[in-house]
mmCIF file of C-alpha atoms in Angstrom:
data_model
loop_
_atom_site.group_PDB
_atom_site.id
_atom_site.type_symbol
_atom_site.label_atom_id
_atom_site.label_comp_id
_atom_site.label_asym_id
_atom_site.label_seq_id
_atom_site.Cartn_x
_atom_site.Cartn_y
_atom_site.Cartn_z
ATOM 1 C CA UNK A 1 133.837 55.828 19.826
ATOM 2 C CA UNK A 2 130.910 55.756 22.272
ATOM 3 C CA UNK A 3 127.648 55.119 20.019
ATOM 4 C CA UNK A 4 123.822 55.503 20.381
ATOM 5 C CA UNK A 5 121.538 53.050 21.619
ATOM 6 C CA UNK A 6 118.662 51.343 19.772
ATOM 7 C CA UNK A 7 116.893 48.306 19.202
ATOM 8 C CA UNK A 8 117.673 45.734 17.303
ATOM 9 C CA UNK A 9 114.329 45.376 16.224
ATOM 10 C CA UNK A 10 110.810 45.904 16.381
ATOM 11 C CA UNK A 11 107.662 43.946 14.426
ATOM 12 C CA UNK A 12 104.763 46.106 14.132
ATOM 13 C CA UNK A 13 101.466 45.051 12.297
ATOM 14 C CA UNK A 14 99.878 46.914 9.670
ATOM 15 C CA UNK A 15 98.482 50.078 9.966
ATOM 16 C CA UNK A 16 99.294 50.148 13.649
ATOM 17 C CA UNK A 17 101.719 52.881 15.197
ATOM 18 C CA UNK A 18 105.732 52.199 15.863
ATOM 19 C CA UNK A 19 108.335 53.426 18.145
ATOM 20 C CA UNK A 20 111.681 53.380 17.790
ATOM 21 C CA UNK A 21 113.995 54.657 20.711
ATOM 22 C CA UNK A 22 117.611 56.228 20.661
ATOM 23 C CA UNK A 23 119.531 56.272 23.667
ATOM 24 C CA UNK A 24 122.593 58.510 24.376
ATOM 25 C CA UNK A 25 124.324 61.125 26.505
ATOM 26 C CA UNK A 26 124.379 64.601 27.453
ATOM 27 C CA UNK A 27 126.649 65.396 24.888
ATOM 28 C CA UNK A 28 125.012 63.739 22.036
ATOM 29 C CA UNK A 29 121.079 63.331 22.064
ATOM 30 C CA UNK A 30 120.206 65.289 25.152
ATOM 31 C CA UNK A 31 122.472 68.307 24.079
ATOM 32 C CA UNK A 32 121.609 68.641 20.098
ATOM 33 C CA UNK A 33 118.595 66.389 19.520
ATOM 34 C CA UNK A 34 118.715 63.531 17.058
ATOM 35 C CA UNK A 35 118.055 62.885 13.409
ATOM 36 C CA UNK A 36 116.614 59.949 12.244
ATOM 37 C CA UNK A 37 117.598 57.976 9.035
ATOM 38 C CA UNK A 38 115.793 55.043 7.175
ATOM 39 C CA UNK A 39 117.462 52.965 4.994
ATOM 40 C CA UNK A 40 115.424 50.118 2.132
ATOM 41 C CA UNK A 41 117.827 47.351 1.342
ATOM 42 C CA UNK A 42 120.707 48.243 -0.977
ATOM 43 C CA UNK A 43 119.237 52.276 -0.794
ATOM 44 C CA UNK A 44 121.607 54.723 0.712
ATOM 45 C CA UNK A 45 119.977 56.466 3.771
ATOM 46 C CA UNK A 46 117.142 58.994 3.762
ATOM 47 C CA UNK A 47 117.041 61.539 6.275
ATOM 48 C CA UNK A 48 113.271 61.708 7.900
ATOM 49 C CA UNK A 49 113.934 64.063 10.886
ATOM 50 C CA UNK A 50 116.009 66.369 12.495
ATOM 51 C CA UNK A 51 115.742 67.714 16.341
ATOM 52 C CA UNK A 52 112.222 68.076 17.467
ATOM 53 C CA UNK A 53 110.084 66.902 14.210
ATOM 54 C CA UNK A 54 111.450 68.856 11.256
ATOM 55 C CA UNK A 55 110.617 67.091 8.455
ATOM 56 C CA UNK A 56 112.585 67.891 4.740
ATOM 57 C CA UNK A 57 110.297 68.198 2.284
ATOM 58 C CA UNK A 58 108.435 65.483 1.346
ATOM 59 C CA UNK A 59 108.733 63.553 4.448
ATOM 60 C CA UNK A 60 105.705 61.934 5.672
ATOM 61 C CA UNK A 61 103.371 63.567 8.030
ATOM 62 C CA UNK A 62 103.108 60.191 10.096
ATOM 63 C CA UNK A 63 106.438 60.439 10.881
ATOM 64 C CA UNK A 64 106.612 62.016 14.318
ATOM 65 C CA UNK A 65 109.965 62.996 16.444
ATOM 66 C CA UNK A 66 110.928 63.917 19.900
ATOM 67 C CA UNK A 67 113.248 63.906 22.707
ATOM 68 C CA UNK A 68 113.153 63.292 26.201
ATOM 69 C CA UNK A 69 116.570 63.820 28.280
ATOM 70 C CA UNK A 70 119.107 61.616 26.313
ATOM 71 C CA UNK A 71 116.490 59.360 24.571
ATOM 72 C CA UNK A 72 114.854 60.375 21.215
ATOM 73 C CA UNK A 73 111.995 58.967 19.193
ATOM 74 C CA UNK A 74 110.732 57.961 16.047
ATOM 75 C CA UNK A 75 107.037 57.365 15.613
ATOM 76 C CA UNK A 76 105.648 56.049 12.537
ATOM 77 C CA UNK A 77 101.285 55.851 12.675
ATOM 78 C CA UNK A 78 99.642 53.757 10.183
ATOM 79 C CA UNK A 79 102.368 51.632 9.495
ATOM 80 C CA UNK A 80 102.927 50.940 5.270
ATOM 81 C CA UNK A 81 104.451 47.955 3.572
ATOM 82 C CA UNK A 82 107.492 51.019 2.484
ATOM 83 C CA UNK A 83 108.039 51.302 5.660
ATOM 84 C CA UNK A 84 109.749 48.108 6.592
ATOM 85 C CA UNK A 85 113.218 49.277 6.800
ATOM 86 C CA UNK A 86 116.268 49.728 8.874
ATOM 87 C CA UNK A 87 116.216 53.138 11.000
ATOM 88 C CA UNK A 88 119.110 54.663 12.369
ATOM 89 C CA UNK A 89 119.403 57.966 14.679
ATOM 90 C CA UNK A 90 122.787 59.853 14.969
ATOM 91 C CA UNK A 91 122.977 63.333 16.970
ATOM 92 C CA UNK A 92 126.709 65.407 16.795
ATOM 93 C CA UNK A 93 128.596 64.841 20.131
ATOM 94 C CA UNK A 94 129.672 68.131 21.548
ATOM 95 C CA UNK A 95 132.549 66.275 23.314
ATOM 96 C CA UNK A 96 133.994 63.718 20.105
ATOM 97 C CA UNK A 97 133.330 66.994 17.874
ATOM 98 C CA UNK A 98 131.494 64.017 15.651
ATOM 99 C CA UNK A 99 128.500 62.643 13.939
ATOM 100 C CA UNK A 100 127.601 59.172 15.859
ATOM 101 C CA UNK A 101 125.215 56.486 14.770
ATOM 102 C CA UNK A 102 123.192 54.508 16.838
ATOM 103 C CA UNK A 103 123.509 50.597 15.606
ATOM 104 C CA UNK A 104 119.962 51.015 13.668
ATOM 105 C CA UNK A 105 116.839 49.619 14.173
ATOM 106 C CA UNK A 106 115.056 47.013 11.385
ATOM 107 C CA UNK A 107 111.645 47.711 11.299
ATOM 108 C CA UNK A 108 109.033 44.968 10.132
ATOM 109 C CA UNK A 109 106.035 45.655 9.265
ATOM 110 C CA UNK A 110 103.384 42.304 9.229
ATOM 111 C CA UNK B 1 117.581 69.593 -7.116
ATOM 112 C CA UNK B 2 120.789 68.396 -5.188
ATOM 113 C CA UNK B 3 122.888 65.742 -6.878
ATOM 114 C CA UNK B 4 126.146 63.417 -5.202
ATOM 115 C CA UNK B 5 127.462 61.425 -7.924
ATOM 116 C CA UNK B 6 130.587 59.295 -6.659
ATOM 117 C CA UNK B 7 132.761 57.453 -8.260
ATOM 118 C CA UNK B 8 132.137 53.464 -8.959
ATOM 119 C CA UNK B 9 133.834 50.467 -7.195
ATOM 120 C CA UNK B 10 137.110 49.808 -6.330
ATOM 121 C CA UNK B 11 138.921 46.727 -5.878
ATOM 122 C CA UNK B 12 141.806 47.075 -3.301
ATOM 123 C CA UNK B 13 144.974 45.011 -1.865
ATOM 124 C CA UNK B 14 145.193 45.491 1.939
ATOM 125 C CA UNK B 15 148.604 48.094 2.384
ATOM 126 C CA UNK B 16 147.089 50.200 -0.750
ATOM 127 C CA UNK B 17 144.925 53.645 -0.343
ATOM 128 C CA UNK B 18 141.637 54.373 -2.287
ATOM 129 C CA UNK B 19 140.356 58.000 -3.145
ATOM 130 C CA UNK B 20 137.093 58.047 -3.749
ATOM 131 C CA UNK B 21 134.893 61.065 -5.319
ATOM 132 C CA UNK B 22 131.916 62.589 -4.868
ATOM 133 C CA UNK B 23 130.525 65.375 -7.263
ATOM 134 C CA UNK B 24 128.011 67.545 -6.736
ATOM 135 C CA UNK B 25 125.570 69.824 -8.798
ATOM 136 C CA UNK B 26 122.737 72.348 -7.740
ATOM 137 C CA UNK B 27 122.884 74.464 -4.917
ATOM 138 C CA UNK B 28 126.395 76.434 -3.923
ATOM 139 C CA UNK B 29 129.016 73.696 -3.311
ATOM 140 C CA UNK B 30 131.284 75.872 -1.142
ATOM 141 C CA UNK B 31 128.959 76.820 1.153
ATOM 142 C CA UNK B 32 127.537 73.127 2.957
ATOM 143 C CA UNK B 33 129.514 70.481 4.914
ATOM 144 C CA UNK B 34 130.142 67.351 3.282
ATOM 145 C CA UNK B 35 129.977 64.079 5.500
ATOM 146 C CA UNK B 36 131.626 60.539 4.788
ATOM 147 C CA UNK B 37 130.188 57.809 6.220
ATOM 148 C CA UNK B 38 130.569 54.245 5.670
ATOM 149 C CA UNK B 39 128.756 51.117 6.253
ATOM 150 C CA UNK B 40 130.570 47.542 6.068
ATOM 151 C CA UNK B 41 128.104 45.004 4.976
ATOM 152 C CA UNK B 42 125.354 44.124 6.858
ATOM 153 C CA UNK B 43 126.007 46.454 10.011
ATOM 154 C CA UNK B 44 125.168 49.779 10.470
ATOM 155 C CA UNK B 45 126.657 53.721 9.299
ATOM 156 C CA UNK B 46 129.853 54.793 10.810
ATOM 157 C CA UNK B 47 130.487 58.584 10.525
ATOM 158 C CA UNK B 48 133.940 59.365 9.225
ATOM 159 C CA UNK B 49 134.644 63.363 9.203
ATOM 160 C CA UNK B 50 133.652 66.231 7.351
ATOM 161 C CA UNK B 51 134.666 69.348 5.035
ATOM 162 C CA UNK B 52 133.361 72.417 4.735
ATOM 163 C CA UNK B 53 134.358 73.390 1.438
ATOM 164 C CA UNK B 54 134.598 77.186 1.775
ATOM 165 C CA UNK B 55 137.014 76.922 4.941
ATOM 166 C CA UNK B 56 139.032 73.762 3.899
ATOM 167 C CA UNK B 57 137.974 73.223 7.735
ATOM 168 C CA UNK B 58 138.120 69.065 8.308
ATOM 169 C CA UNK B 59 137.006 67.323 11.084
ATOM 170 C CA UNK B 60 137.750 63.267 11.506
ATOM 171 C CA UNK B 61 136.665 60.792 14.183
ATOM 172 C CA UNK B 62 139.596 59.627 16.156
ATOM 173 C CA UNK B 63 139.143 56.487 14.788
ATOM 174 C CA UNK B 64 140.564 57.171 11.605
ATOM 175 C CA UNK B 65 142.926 59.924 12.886
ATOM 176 C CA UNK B 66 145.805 59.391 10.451
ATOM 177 C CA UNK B 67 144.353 57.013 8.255
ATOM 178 C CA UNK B 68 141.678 59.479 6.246
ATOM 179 C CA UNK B 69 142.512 62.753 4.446
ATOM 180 C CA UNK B 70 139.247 64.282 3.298
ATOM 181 C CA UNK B 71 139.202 67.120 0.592
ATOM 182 C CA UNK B 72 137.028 69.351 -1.476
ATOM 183 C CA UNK B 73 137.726 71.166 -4.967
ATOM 184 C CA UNK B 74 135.414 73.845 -5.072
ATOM 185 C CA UNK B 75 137.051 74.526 -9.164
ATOM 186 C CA UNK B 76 134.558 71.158 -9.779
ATOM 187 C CA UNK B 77 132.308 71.013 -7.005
ATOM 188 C CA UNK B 78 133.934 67.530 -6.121
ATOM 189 C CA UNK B 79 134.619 66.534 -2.685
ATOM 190 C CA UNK B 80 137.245 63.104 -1.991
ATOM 191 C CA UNK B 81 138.144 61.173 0.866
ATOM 192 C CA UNK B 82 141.187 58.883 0.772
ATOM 193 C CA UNK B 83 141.670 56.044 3.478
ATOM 194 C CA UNK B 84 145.373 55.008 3.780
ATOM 195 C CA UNK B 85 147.008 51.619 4.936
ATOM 196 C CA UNK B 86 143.379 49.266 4.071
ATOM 197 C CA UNK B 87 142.470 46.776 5.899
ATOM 198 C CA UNK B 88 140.190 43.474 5.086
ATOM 199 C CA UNK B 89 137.583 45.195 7.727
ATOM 200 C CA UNK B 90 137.486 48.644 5.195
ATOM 201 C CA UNK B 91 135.887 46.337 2.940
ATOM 202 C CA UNK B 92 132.389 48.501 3.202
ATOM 203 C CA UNK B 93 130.251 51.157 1.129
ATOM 204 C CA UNK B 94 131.374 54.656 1.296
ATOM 205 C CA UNK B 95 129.370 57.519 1.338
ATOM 206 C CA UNK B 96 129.436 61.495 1.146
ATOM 207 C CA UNK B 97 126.619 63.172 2.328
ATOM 208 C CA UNK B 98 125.802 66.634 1.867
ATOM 209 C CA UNK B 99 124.075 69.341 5.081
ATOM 210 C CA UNK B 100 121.461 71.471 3.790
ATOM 211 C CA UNK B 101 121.086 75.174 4.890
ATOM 212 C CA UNK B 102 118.217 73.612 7.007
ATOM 213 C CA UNK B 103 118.848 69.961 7.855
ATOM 214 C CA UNK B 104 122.748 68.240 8.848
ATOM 215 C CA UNK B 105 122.781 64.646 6.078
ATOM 216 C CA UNK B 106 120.184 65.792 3.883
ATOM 217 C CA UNK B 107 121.739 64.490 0.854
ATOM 218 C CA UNK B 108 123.366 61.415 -0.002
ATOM 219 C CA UNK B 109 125.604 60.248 -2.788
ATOM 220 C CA UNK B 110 124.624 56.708 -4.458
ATOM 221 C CA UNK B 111 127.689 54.994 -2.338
ATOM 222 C CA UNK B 112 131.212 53.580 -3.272
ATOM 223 C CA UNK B 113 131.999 49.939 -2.452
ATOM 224 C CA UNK B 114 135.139 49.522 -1.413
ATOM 225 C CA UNK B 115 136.901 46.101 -1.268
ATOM 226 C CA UNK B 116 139.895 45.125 0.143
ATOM 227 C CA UNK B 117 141.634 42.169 -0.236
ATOM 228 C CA UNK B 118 144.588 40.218 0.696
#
């Protein structure tokens, strides 16, 4: 099952901006848009975003999303302690008629 | 407030099949897709397949084509997903998660770990 793309990881200081990328195909990212997930050690996942920056409730507003062509993004300003975590995207592939993950992203925050 | 309450941890020979359970409470049960996805430890979510409750309409990545049956009791708001045949590399957490009207994975259940053994 062909997956997304991201980082391994990234190492961001504090109170500086991140961005995380997600890399896929015309049937996954650059036909539906991706949502992004963050996961805190033993936590299931959280959903942050979905598509072009909507935000559940009680998402935080320095949390930003977008897409461009087959690669979406995740860009967290004023980077927290809480916000070391790992970060996955997933997007529904049109042609698998299925959810897939991208291999996550482990965000450190020094 | 949307709740996903699974069941707890099962211990499991490789051959056997687990059913695990996920129940949930506020909102309309019927009416959202419910997701399984699993993560083996220390690597990253794997997507499963899906339910909507009010269809009995399933959906399963190939991967597990024959392996997973996925259900949903709508009589107690409980949805379950059974993988057949285990493996040693099924050992993993298991996961339902529930779409909102608004957002696909919006809510998750607390996990199920899953071990299998030889």
């Amino acid at each position: 099952q062909a997956g997304l793309t991201q980082p391994p990881s990234v190492s961001k200081g504090l109170r500086q901006t991140a961005t995380l990328t997600c890399t896929g195909n015309s049937n996954n990212v650059g036909n539906q848009g991706a949502a992004w997930l963050q996961q805190h050690q033993g936590h299931p996942p959280k959903l942050l975003s979905y598509r072009n920056n909507n935000r559940p409730s009680g998402i935080s507003a320095r949390l930003s999303a977008s897409r461009s062509g087959n690669t979406a993004s995740l860009t967290i300003s004023g980077l927290q302690p809480e916000d070391e975590a790992d970060y996955y995207c997933s997007a529904w592939d049109s042609s698998l008629s299925a959810w897939v993950f991208g291999g996550g992203t482990k965000l450190t925050v020094l | 407030q949307v709740q996903l309450v699974q069941s707890g941890a099962e211990v499991k020979k490789s051959g056997s099949s687990v059913k695990v359970s996920c129940k949930a409470s506020g909102g309309t049960f019927s009416s959202y897709t419910i997701n399984w996805v699993r993560q083996a430890p220390g690597q990253g979510l794997e997507w499963m397949g899906r339910i909507i409750p009010f269809s009995g309409i399933v959906n399963y990545t190939q991967k597990f084509q024959g392996r997973v049956t996925i259900t949903a009791d709508e009589s107690t708001s409980t949805a379950y997903m059974e993988l057949s045949s285990l493996r040693s590399e099924d050992t993993a957490m298991y996961y339902c998660a529930r779409d909102s009207g608004s957002y696909p994975l919006e809510y998750w259940g607390q996990g199920t770990l899953v071990n299998v053994s030889s």
